[in-house]
Coordinates of C-alpha atoms in Angstrom, one line a residue:
M76 CA 0.0 0.0 0.0
A77 CA 2.9 2.3 0.8
L78 CA 4.4 1.6 -2.6
V79 CA 1.1 2.6 -4.3
I80 CA 1.0 5.9 -2.4
V81 CA 4.6 6.7 -3.3
L82 CA 3.9 6.1 -7.0
C83 CA 0.7 8.2 -6.9
L84 CA 2.7 11.1 -5.4
L85 CA 5.3 10.5 -8.1
V86 CA 2.7 10.9 -10.8
I87 CA 1.3 14.1 -9.3
T88 CA 4.7 15.7 -9.0
T89 CA 5.7 14.9 -12.5
Q90 CA 3.0 17.3 -13.8
T91 CA 4.3 20.3 -11.7
V92 CA 8.0 19.9 -11.4
V93 CA 10.8 19.5 -13.8
W94 CA 11.7 15.8 -14.5
C95 CA 15.0 14.8 -13.0
D96 CA 17.1 12.6 -15.3
V97 CA 19.4 9.9 -14.2
P98 CA 23.1 10.8 -14.9
A99 CA 24.2 9.9 -18.4
N100 CA 26.8 7.5 -17.1
L101 CA 24.1 5.4 -15.4
D102 CA 21.5 5.5 -18.1
M103 CA 21.5 3.2 -21.2
R104 CA 18.9 3.6 -23.9
H105 CA 18.4 2.6 -27.5
A106 CA 15.4 4.0 -29.3
S107 CA 13.8 4.2 -32.8
Y108 CA 10.9 6.4 -33.9
G109 CA 7.6 5.0 -35.0
D110 CA 3.8 5.6 -35.0
Y111 CA 3.6 3.4 -32.0
I112 CA 6.3 2.8 -29.4
I113 CA 7.0 -0.4 -27.5
G114 CA 9.2 -0.1 -24.4
G115 CA 11.8 -2.7 -23.5
M116 CA 13.4 -3.2 -20.1
Y117 CA 16.5 -5.5 -20.1
P118 CA 19.2 -6.0 -17.5
F119 CA 22.2 -5.0 -19.6
R120 CA 24.4 -4.3 -16.6
F121 CA 24.6 -5.3 -12.9
S122 CA 24.1 -3.0 -9.9
G123 CA 27.0 -2.9 -7.5
S124 CA 27.1 -2.3 -3.7
D125 CA 27.7 1.4 -4.4
G126 CA 24.4 1.7 -6.4
L127 CA 26.2 2.2 -9.7
C128 CA 25.8 0.0 -12.8
S129 CA 28.7 -2.0 -14.1
S130 CA 30.4 -0.8 -17.3
A131 CA 30.2 -4.0 -19.4
P132 CA 26.8 -5.1 -20.8
G133 CA 25.9 -8.7 -20.5
K134 CA 25.6 -11.0 -23.5
W135 CA 22.3 -12.5 -22.5
A136 CA 20.5 -9.1 -22.3
L137 CA 22.0 -7.9 -25.5
S138 CA 20.8 -11.0 -27.4
M139 CA 17.3 -10.6 -25.9
S140 CA 17.1 -7.0 -26.9
Q141 CA 18.3 -7.8 -30.4
T142 CA 15.6 -10.4 -30.7
M143 CA 13.0 -7.7 -29.8
I144 CA 14.5 -5.3 -32.4
F145 CA 14.6 -8.1 -35.1
A146 CA 10.9 -9.0 -34.4
I147 CA 9.8 -5.3 -34.8
Q148 CA 11.9 -4.9 -38.0
E149 CA 10.3 -8.0 -39.5
I150 CA 6.8 -6.6 -38.7
N151 CA 7.6 -3.3 -40.2
S152 CA 9.0 -4.9 -43.4
N153 CA 5.8 -6.9 -43.9
P154 CA 3.0 -4.7 -45.2
A155 CA 0.5 -7.6 -44.7
I156 CA 0.8 -7.4 -40.9
L157 CA 0.4 -3.7 -40.0
P158 CA -0.1 -1.7 -43.2
D159 CA 0.6 2.1 -43.1
C160 CA 2.0 1.7 -39.6
I161 CA 5.5 1.8 -38.2
I162 CA 6.4 0.4 -34.8
G163 CA 9.2 2.0 -32.9
Y164 CA 11.0 0.9 -29.7
D165 CA 12.5 2.4 -26.7
I166 CA 14.8 -0.1 -24.9
R167 CA 16.4 0.8 -21.6
D168 CA 18.5 -0.7 -18.9
T169 CA 17.2 -1.9 -15.5
C170 CA 20.6 -2.8 -14.2
W171 CA 19.1 -5.8 -12.2
S172 CA 18.1 -3.2 -9.7
E173 CA 14.7 -2.3 -8.1
E174 CA 15.5 1.4 -8.1
F175 CA 16.5 1.5 -11.7
T176 CA 13.5 -0.6 -12.7
L177 CA 11.2 1.9 -11.0
Y178 CA 12.9 4.8 -12.7
T179 CA 12.9 3.1 -16.1
S180 CA 9.3 1.9 -16.0
T181 CA 8.1 5.3 -14.9
A182 CA 10.1 7.1 -17.5
L183 CA 8.6 4.9 -20.2
A184 CA 5.1 5.2 -18.9
V185 CA 5.2 9.1 -19.0
G186 CA 7.3 9.2 -22.2
R187 CA 9.8 11.6 -20.8
N188 CA 13.5 11.9 -21.2
S189 CA 14.9 15.3 -21.9
R190 CA 18.3 14.2 -22.9
Y191 CA 17.2 12.5 -26.1
D192 CA 15.4 13.4 -29.3
T193 CA 11.9 14.5 -28.5
Q194 CA 10.6 12.4 -31.5
T195 CA 11.2 9.2 -29.5
N196 CA 9.7 10.6 -26.3
A197 CA 6.3 9.1 -27.0
I198 CA 4.3 7.1 -24.5
P199 CA 4.7 3.4 -25.3
V200 CA 1.6 1.4 -26.0
G201 CA 3.1 -1.5 -24.2
L202 CA 6.2 -2.7 -22.2
I203 CA 8.3 -5.8 -22.5
G204 CA 10.2 -6.9 -19.4
P205 CA 11.7 -6.8 -16.9
A206 CA 13.7 -10.0 -16.3
S207 CA 13.4 -10.8 -12.6
S208 CA 10.3 -11.3 -10.6
V209 CA 11.4 -8.6 -8.0
N210 CA 11.8 -6.0 -10.7
A211 CA 8.6 -7.1 -12.4
I212 CA 6.6 -6.2 -9.3
Y213 CA 7.8 -2.6 -9.4
A214 CA 7.3 -2.4 -13.2
G215 CA 3.9 -4.1 -12.9
K216 CA 2.7 -1.5 -10.3
V217 CA 3.7 1.4 -12.6
A218 CA 2.1 -0.2 -15.6
G219 CA -1.1 -0.7 -13.6
L220 CA -1.2 3.0 -12.6
Y221 CA -0.8 4.2 -16.2
Q222 CA -2.9 1.4 -17.6
I223 CA -0.2 0.1 -20.0
P224 CA 0.1 -3.6 -20.7
I225 CA 3.3 -5.2 -19.7
I226 CA 4.7 -8.6 -20.7
S227 CA 7.6 -10.2 -19.0
Y228 CA 9.8 -12.8 -20.6
S229 CA 11.2 -14.5 -17.5
A230 CA 9.4 -13.3 -14.3
T231 CA 7.9 -16.4 -12.8
S232 CA 6.8 -15.4 -9.2
N233 CA 3.4 -16.6 -8.1
E234 CA 2.8 -13.1 -6.7
L235 CA 2.5 -11.7 -10.2
S236 CA -0.5 -14.0 -10.9
N237 CA -2.7 -11.8 -8.7
K238 CA -4.9 -9.9 -11.3
E239 CA -6.2 -7.6 -8.6
R240 CA -2.7 -6.3 -7.8
F241 CA -1.3 -6.6 -11.4
P242 CA -4.3 -6.2 -13.8
Y243 CA -2.1 -5.3 -16.8
F244 CA 0.7 -7.8 -16.2
L245 CA 1.2 -10.8 -18.5
R246 CA 4.2 -13.2 -19.1
T247 CA 5.4 -15.7 -21.6
V248 CA 6.7 -18.2 -18.9
P249 CA 4.8 -20.4 -16.5
P250 CA 4.5 -19.3 -12.8
D251 CA 6.6 -20.9 -10.1
K252 CA 3.7 -22.9 -8.7
L253 CA 4.0 -25.2 -11.7
Q254 CA 7.7 -25.5 -11.1
A255 CA 7.1 -26.3 -7.5
R256 CA 4.6 -29.0 -8.5
A257 CA 7.2 -30.6 -10.8
M258 CA 9.8 -30.6 -8.0
V259 CA 7.4 -32.3 -5.6
D260 CA 6.5 -34.8 -8.3
I261 CA 10.2 -35.7 -8.5
L262 CA 10.3 -36.2 -4.7
L263 CA 7.3 -38.5 -4.9
H264 CA 8.6 -40.5 -7.9
Y265 CA 11.9 -41.4 -6.0
D266 CA 10.1 -41.7 -2.7
W267 CA 12.2 -39.0 -1.0
R268 CA 10.1 -38.1 2.1
Y269 CA 12.7 -36.3 4.3
V270 CA 14.2 -33.3 2.6
G271 CA 15.8 -29.9 3.3
L272 CA 14.7 -26.6 1.7
L273 CA 17.0 -23.7 0.8
Y274 CA 15.6 -20.5 -0.8
S275 CA 16.7 -17.0 -1.6
A276 CA 15.5 -13.9 0.3
D277 CA 13.5 -12.4 -2.6
T278 CA 10.0 -12.8 -4.0
Y279 CA 11.1 -15.5 -6.3
G280 CA 12.6 -17.7 -3.6
I281 CA 10.0 -16.9 -0.9
H282 CA 6.9 -17.6 -2.9
G283 CA 8.5 -20.6 -4.5
A284 CA 9.4 -22.0 -1.1
L285 CA 5.9 -21.4 0.2
E286 CA 4.4 -23.3 -2.7
V287 CA 6.9 -26.2 -2.2
T288 CA 6.0 -26.3 1.5
K289 CA 2.3 -26.4 0.8
L290 CA 2.6 -29.2 -1.7
A291 CA 4.9 -31.1 0.5
E292 CA 2.4 -31.1 3.4
Q293 CA -0.3 -32.3 1.1
N294 CA 1.8 -35.2 0.0
D295 CA 3.2 -36.3 3.4
I296 CA 6.7 -35.1 2.7
C297 CA 8.6 -33.9 5.7
I298 CA 10.8 -30.8 5.4
A299 CA 13.5 -31.2 7.9
F300 CA 14.8 -27.7 7.8
S301 CA 14.0 -24.5 5.8
V302 CA 16.8 -22.0 5.4
V303 CA 16.7 -18.6 3.8
V304 CA 19.9 -17.3 2.1
R305 CA 20.7 -13.7 1.4
E306 CA 22.1 -12.7 -2.1
E307 CA 25.6 -12.2 -0.8
P308 CA 25.9 -14.2 2.5
Q309 CA 28.8 -13.4 4.8
T310 CA 31.1 -16.1 6.1
N311 CA 29.5 -16.3 9.5
E312 CA 26.0 -16.7 7.9
I313 CA 27.4 -19.6 5.7
N314 CA 28.8 -21.3 8.8
D315 CA 25.5 -20.9 10.6
I316 CA 23.7 -22.5 7.7
V317 CA 26.2 -25.4 7.5
S318 CA 25.8 -26.0 11.2
R319 CA 22.1 -26.1 10.9
V320 CA 22.3 -28.5 8.0
G321 CA 24.6 -30.7 10.1
L322 CA 21.8 -31.2 12.6
Y323 CA 19.9 -33.3 10.1
P324 CA 22.3 -35.9 8.7
K325 CA 19.5 -38.0 7.3
A326 CA 18.3 -35.2 5.0
T327 CA 20.3 -36.0 1.9
V328 CA 18.0 -34.3 -0.6
F329 CA 18.0 -30.5 -0.9
V330 CA 15.3 -28.6 -2.7
I331 CA 16.7 -25.2 -3.8
F332 CA 14.6 -22.3 -4.9
S333 CA 16.9 -19.5 -5.6
L334 CA 18.2 -17.0 -8.2
G335 CA 21.8 -16.6 -9.0
G336 CA 24.8 -18.7 -7.9
H337 CA 25.3 -17.8 -4.3
M338 CA 23.8 -21.2 -3.3
Y339 CA 26.9 -22.8 -4.7
D340 CA 28.9 -21.2 -1.8
I341 CA 26.5 -23.0 0.6
L342 CA 26.8 -26.3 -1.1
R343 CA 30.6 -26.1 -1.3
A344 CA 30.8 -25.3 2.4
V345 CA 28.5 -28.3 3.2
H346 CA 30.6 -30.6 1.1
A347 CA 33.8 -29.4 2.7
T348 CA 32.4 -29.8 6.2
Y349 CA 30.7 -33.2 5.5
P350 CA 32.7 -34.8 2.7
N351 CA 31.2 -38.2 3.2
R352 CA 27.6 -37.0 3.2
R353 CA 25.6 -38.1 0.1
L354 CA 23.9 -35.1 -1.3
I355 CA 21.1 -34.8 -4.0
C356 CA 20.0 -31.3 -5.1
I357 CA 16.8 -30.4 -6.9
G358 CA 17.2 -26.9 -8.2
S359 CA 14.8 -24.4 -9.6
D360 CA 15.4 -22.9 -13.1
G361 CA 16.9 -19.8 -11.6
F362 CA 19.5 -21.9 -9.8
S363 CA 20.1 -24.9 -12.0
G364 CA 20.8 -22.8 -15.1
Y365 CA 23.4 -20.7 -13.5
G366 CA 26.8 -21.0 -15.1
F367 CA 29.8 -22.1 -13.0
L368 CA 33.2 -23.7 -13.4
R369 CA 32.9 -27.4 -12.6
N370 CA 36.7 -28.0 -12.7
P371 CA 38.6 -24.7 -11.9
S372 CA 41.9 -26.6 -12.3
L373 CA 41.2 -26.9 -16.0
A374 CA 40.6 -23.2 -16.5
N375 CA 44.1 -22.6 -18.0
A376 CA 44.4 -25.9 -19.8
T377 CA 43.8 -24.3 -23.2
T378 CA 46.0 -21.3 -22.7
G379 CA 47.9 -20.5 -25.9
S380 CA 45.9 -22.8 -28.1
F381 CA 43.0 -22.4 -30.5
Y382 CA 40.3 -24.6 -31.8
V383 CA 39.1 -25.0 -35.3
G384 CA 35.9 -26.9 -35.8
L385 CA 35.1 -28.4 -39.2
T386 CA 31.4 -29.0 -39.7
Y387 CA 29.7 -30.4 -42.8
N388 CA 25.9 -29.8 -42.7
K389 CA 25.1 -30.3 -46.4
V390 CA 22.1 -32.4 -47.2
P391 CA 23.2 -35.7 -48.8
N392 CA 22.7 -35.9 -52.6
V393 CA 23.4 -38.5 -55.3
E394 CA 26.9 -37.2 -56.0
N395 CA 27.9 -37.3 -52.3
C396 CA 26.6 -40.8 -51.8
M397 CA 28.4 -42.1 -54.9
M398 CA 31.6 -40.6 -53.7
L399 CA 31.2 -42.0 -50.2
E400 CA 30.6 -45.5 -51.5
A401 CA 33.7 -45.3 -53.8
M402 CA 36.0 -43.9 -51.1
I403 CA 35.0 -46.5 -48.5
S404 CA 35.6 -49.4 -50.8
S405 CA 38.8 -48.0 -52.2
S406 CA 40.2 -47.3 -48.7
F407 CA 40.2 -51.0 -47.8
T408 CA 41.8 -51.9 -51.1
L409 CA 44.6 -49.3 -50.6
I410 CA 45.3 -50.8 -47.2
Y411 CA 45.2 -54.6 -47.9
A412 CA 46.3 -54.9 -51.5
P413 CA 49.9 -53.9 -50.6
T414 CA 49.6 -56.0 -47.4
L415 CA 48.6 -59.1 -49.5
L416 CA 51.5 -58.6 -51.8
K417 CA 53.9 -58.2 -48.9
V418 CA 52.9 -61.4 -47.1
N419 CA 52.7 -63.3 -50.3
R420 CA 56.2 -62.2 -51.2
I421 CA 57.5 -63.5 -47.9
F422 CA 55.7 -66.8 -48.4
R423 CA 57.0 -67.4 -51.9
I424 CA 60.6 -66.5 -51.0
F425 CA 60.8 -69.1 -48.2
Q426 CA 58.9 -71.7 -50.3
S427 CA 61.2 -71.3 -53.3
S428 CA 64.3 -71.5 -51.1
R429 CA 63.4 -75.1 -50.3
R430 CA 63.4 -76.1 -54.0
S431 CA 66.1 -74.0 -55.7
V432 CA 68.4 -71.0 -55.3
R433 CA 66.6 -69.1 -58.0
R434 CA 64.9 -65.8 -57.0
P435 CA 61.1 -66.0 -57.2
R436 CA 59.3 -64.0 -59.8
F437 CA 57.6 -60.6 -59.1
V438 CA 59.3 -60.0 -55.8
G439 CA 61.2 -56.8 -56.8
P440 CA 60.0 -53.4 -55.8
K441 CA 58.9 -52.4 -59.3
Q442 CA 57.0 -55.6 -59.8
Q443 CA 55.3 -55.2 -56.4
L444 CA 54.2 -51.7 -57.2
M445 CA 52.8 -52.8 -60.6
L446 CA 50.8 -55.6 -58.9
A447 CA 49.5 -53.2 -56.3
F448 CA 48.4 -50.8 -59.0
V449 CA 46.6 -53.7 -60.8
F450 CA 44.7 -54.7 -57.6
I451 CA 43.6 -51.1 -57.0
L452 CA 42.7 -50.6 -60.6
I453 CA 40.4 -53.6 -60.4
Q454 CA 38.7 -52.1 -57.4
V455 CA 38.2 -48.8 -59.2
L456 CA 36.6 -50.6 -62.2
V457 CA 34.3 -52.6 -59.9
S458 CA 33.3 -49.3 -58.1
V459 CA 32.6 -47.5 -61.4
I460 CA 30.4 -50.4 -62.6
S461 CA 28.5 -50.7 -59.3
V462 CA 28.0 -46.9 -59.1
S463 CA 26.7 -46.8 -62.7
F464 CA 24.1 -49.6 -62.3
A465 CA 23.2 -49.6 -58.5
P466 CA 24.6 -46.5 -56.8
A467 CA 24.1 -45.3 -53.3
L468 CA 21.2 -42.9 -53.0
P469 CA 19.9 -40.5 -50.4
T470 CA 17.2 -42.2 -48.3
F471 CA 14.7 -41.0 -45.8
L472 CA 14.7 -42.8 -42.4
F473 CA 11.6 -42.4 -40.3
P474 CA 12.3 -42.9 -36.5
P475 CA 10.5 -45.8 -35.0
D476 CA 9.3 -43.8 -32.0
L477 CA 7.4 -41.3 -34.2
R478 CA 9.4 -38.3 -33.5
K479 CA 8.8 -35.0 -35.2
Y480 CA 11.6 -35.2 -37.7
V481 CA 12.8 -37.3 -40.6
E482 CA 16.5 -38.3 -41.1
I483 CA 18.2 -38.5 -44.5
Y484 CA 21.3 -40.6 -45.1
C485 CA 23.2 -42.4 -47.9
S486 CA 21.8 -45.9 -48.4
F487 CA 24.3 -48.2 -50.1
G488 CA 23.1 -49.8 -53.3
Q489 CA 23.4 -53.4 -54.3
G490 CA 26.5 -52.6 -56.3
F491 CA 28.3 -51.9 -53.0
V492 CA 28.1 -55.6 -52.3
A493 CA 30.5 -56.3 -55.2
T494 CA 33.2 -54.0 -53.8
I495 CA 32.8 -55.5 -50.4
V496 CA 33.1 -59.0 -51.8
Y497 CA 36.3 -58.0 -53.6
N498 CA 37.8 -56.5 -50.4
M499 CA 36.8 -59.6 -48.5
I500 CA 38.5 -61.9 -51.0
I501 CA 41.7 -59.8 -50.6
I502 CA 41.4 -59.9 -46.8
L503 CA 40.8 -63.7 -46.7
V504 CA 43.8 -64.4 -49.0
C505 CA 45.8 -62.2 -46.6
C506 CA 44.6 -64.4 -43.7
F507 CA 45.7 -67.5 -45.6
Y508 CA 49.2 -66.3 -46.3
A509 CA 49.6 -64.8 -42.9
F510 CA 48.7 -68.2 -41.4
K511 CA 51.2 -70.0 -43.7
T512 CA 54.0 -67.6 -42.8
R513 CA 53.5 -67.6 -39.0
K514 CA 56.6 -69.7 -38.4
V515 CA 59.2 -67.8 -40.5
P516 CA 62.4 -66.7 -38.7
S517 CA 62.2 -63.7 -36.3
N518 CA 63.8 -61.4 -38.9
Y519 CA 60.6 -61.7 -40.9
N520 CA 58.2 -61.4 -38.0
E521 CA 56.3 -58.6 -39.7
S522 CA 54.1 -61.4 -41.0
K523 CA 52.9 -62.0 -37.5
F524 CA 51.9 -58.3 -37.2
I525 CA 50.2 -58.5 -40.5
A526 CA 48.3 -61.6 -39.3
I527 CA 47.0 -59.8 -36.2
S528 CA 46.0 -56.8 -38.3
V529 CA 44.1 -58.9 -40.8
Y530 CA 42.4 -61.1 -38.2
S531 CA 41.2 -58.0 -36.3
T532 CA 39.8 -56.6 -39.6
L533 CA 38.0 -59.8 -40.3
V534 CA 36.4 -59.7 -36.9
L535 CA 35.5 -56.0 -37.3
F536 CA 33.8 -56.8 -40.6
L537 CA 31.7 -59.5 -39.0
A538 CA 30.7 -57.2 -36.2
V539 CA 30.0 -54.0 -38.2
I540 CA 27.8 -55.4 -40.9
P541 CA 24.9 -56.6 -38.7
V542 CA 25.1 -53.6 -36.4
Y543 CA 24.9 -51.2 -39.4
T544 CA 22.1 -53.0 -41.1
T545 CA 19.9 -53.2 -38.0
A546 CA 20.5 -49.6 -36.7
L547 CA 17.3 -47.6 -36.3
H548 CA 18.8 -44.1 -36.4
V549 CA 21.1 -42.4 -38.8
L550 CA 23.4 -41.4 -35.9
Q551 CA 24.0 -45.0 -35.0
K552 CA 24.7 -45.9 -38.7
V553 CA 27.2 -43.1 -39.1
A554 CA 28.9 -43.7 -35.8
T555 CA 29.3 -47.4 -36.5
L556 CA 30.7 -46.9 -40.0
S557 CA 33.1 -44.1 -38.8
A558 CA 34.3 -46.1 -35.8
A559 CA 35.0 -49.1 -38.0
L560 CA 37.0 -47.2 -40.6
Q561 CA 39.0 -45.3 -38.0
L562 CA 39.7 -48.4 -35.9
N563 CA 40.7 -50.4 -39.0
A564 CA 43.2 -47.7 -40.1
S565 CA 44.6 -47.3 -36.6
L566 CA 45.2 -51.0 -36.2
T567 CA 46.9 -51.2 -39.6
L568 CA 49.2 -48.2 -38.7
A569 CA 50.0 -49.6 -35.2
L570 CA 50.6 -53.3 -36.2
V571 CA 52.1 -53.0 -39.7
Y572 CA 54.0 -49.7 -40.0
L573 CA 54.9 -48.6 -36.5
P574 CA 57.2 -51.6 -35.9
K575 CA 59.1 -50.7 -39.1
L576 CA 59.5 -47.1 -38.0
Y577 CA 60.7 -48.4 -34.6
G578 CA 63.3 -50.6 -36.3
I579 CA 64.5 -47.8 -38.5
H580 CA 64.8 -45.0 -35.9
F581 CA 65.4 -46.8 -32.6
A582 CA 67.1 -50.1 -33.3
D583 CA 70.9 -49.9 -32.7
E584 CA 73.5 -50.9 -35.3
L585 CA 74.3 -54.1 -33.5
N586 CA 70.9 -55.5 -33.8
V587 CA 70.8 -54.5 -37.5
Q588 CA 74.1 -56.3 -38.0
E589 CA 72.7 -59.4 -36.3
W590 CA 69.7 -59.3 -38.5
R591 CA 71.8 -59.2 -41.6
T592 CA 74.1 -62.0 -40.3
T593 CA 71.1 -64.2 -39.6
A594 CA 69.5 -63.5 -42.9
N595 CA 72.8 -64.4 -44.7
Q596 CA 73.0 -67.6 -42.7
I597 CA 69.5 -68.5 -43.7
G598 CA 70.2 -67.8 -47.3
S599 CA 73.4 -69.8 -47.2
I600 CA 71.8 -72.7 -45.5
S601 CA 69.0 -72.7 -48.0
G602 CA 71.5 -72.6 -50.9
I603 CA 73.5 -75.4 -49.4
M604 CA 70.5 -77.5 -48.9
S605 CA 69.4 -76.9 -52.5
R606 CA 72.8 -77.8 -53.9
M607 CA 72.9 -80.9 -51.8
K608 CA 69.6 -82.0 -53.2
T609 CA 70.8 -81.4 -56.7
D610 CA 74.1 -83.3 -56.2
S611 CA 72.3 -86.3 -54.7
A612 CA 69.9 -86.3 -57.6
M613 CA 72.8 -86.3 -60.1
Q614 CA 74.6 -89.1 -58.3
S615 CA 71.4 -91.2 -58.3
K616 CA 71.2 -90.8 -62.0
K617 CA 74.8 -91.9 -62.5
S618 CA 74.4 -95.0 -60.3
D619 CA 71.3 -96.1 -62.2
P620 CA 72.2 -99.1 -64.4
I621 CA 69.5 -98.3 -66.8

């Protein structure tokens, strides 16, 4: 009642005395002329203990105000909505302060600000804002006195639902009583019947806590303790709250109805005092959405570095799907065609050494490169033929749970089976030669690494194909395929090529000399055995009487 009397006196005095403006360094305004003006109240800055606003505007309020400006510009640019009418705006700062909100709402209601162009000093037909419930009460009172509709975008206090006190107040968010109902439903769902209640000392926290208490009594939920917390609690206040919480060790569920992040100081103190106490928090939207550092020790982890994110959001088309199919099939051939030639080369060298001293055919570097090129060329031809007759096409996938979206992905055609079969043949032949060369001397133990790589790829093939074909969502298909390709490439690098790099860069000269000596011995022994076989055959011919 006292607030209403003060506002009435304020209205009367504005007609007889000169309007006093807030100093320019405290006022923030952005306006545009129009036939009708809509006022906006946003908390661009914060109010300090000295009553002054901070210098740096907040990103959240800037984005909200830009959304309002964009909506007005879209309406003005569309003649079908309000023809022959231009809507203007007058956006001002509330500074998260009750005093500034009272000044801003009154200034907008009377359309007065002598420091700006008089063209924009028109009385708004409506107000948008403010953000908090506390400030919305002051602005709602002013709007009621001047009979101007006001719509808040985030004030949720139950107090604002009283149409007798706030006849012109509306909002685009549900009141706190619905939020309290949801919090109590969570308690009932998990059968939490013994809880603690923490709330902030403002209209948001007080009315929210009252609603939670009322619903808890109706549903046989015992509130062990109810603690009110100021916006900036002192150390002794925090210690008193922690001591009170310690009196109820069985109350492990806290219901928190608060704005801002000062409740985190309470929770940290409770955790530090009772580190073994299991704690479950159910926070209101004003508390749970507050940003904070979860791991302060990692704050400087990225100092001196930068991140470049590569995103590809293009809708799949026929060309992309055809390229995807060809690249996947070719990648396996590029990996396992040279691997097949390598393990086959080792097998033929040791097999021929048992029969003669002649060098096997097609074991030189040039011949091996030519054979690898032929294998890859065959895969390219198979891919071209499969893409021409049965290509991969973009396909719509409807989620089984009837969600409100449709996914599109590249569905492999029947021609993709031919490329897969070709790669499987190469891999199976690799498995065969890797098994045959498993007992070669230790100097050629790369065949063992090749065998492990090929066996793991074969198992990977058998696991990926059923998972991919039975996946119900595109994300599952893409994740399975990507993981298979990356895992296959990583295994090949680790098992086939990293041992070679280790031998080149880290093996000492003695070991290299030992390898050469052993290899020469093996070659000499093989040659001697071959010559012995030849001599024995010639002697048998000479001794044959026929």
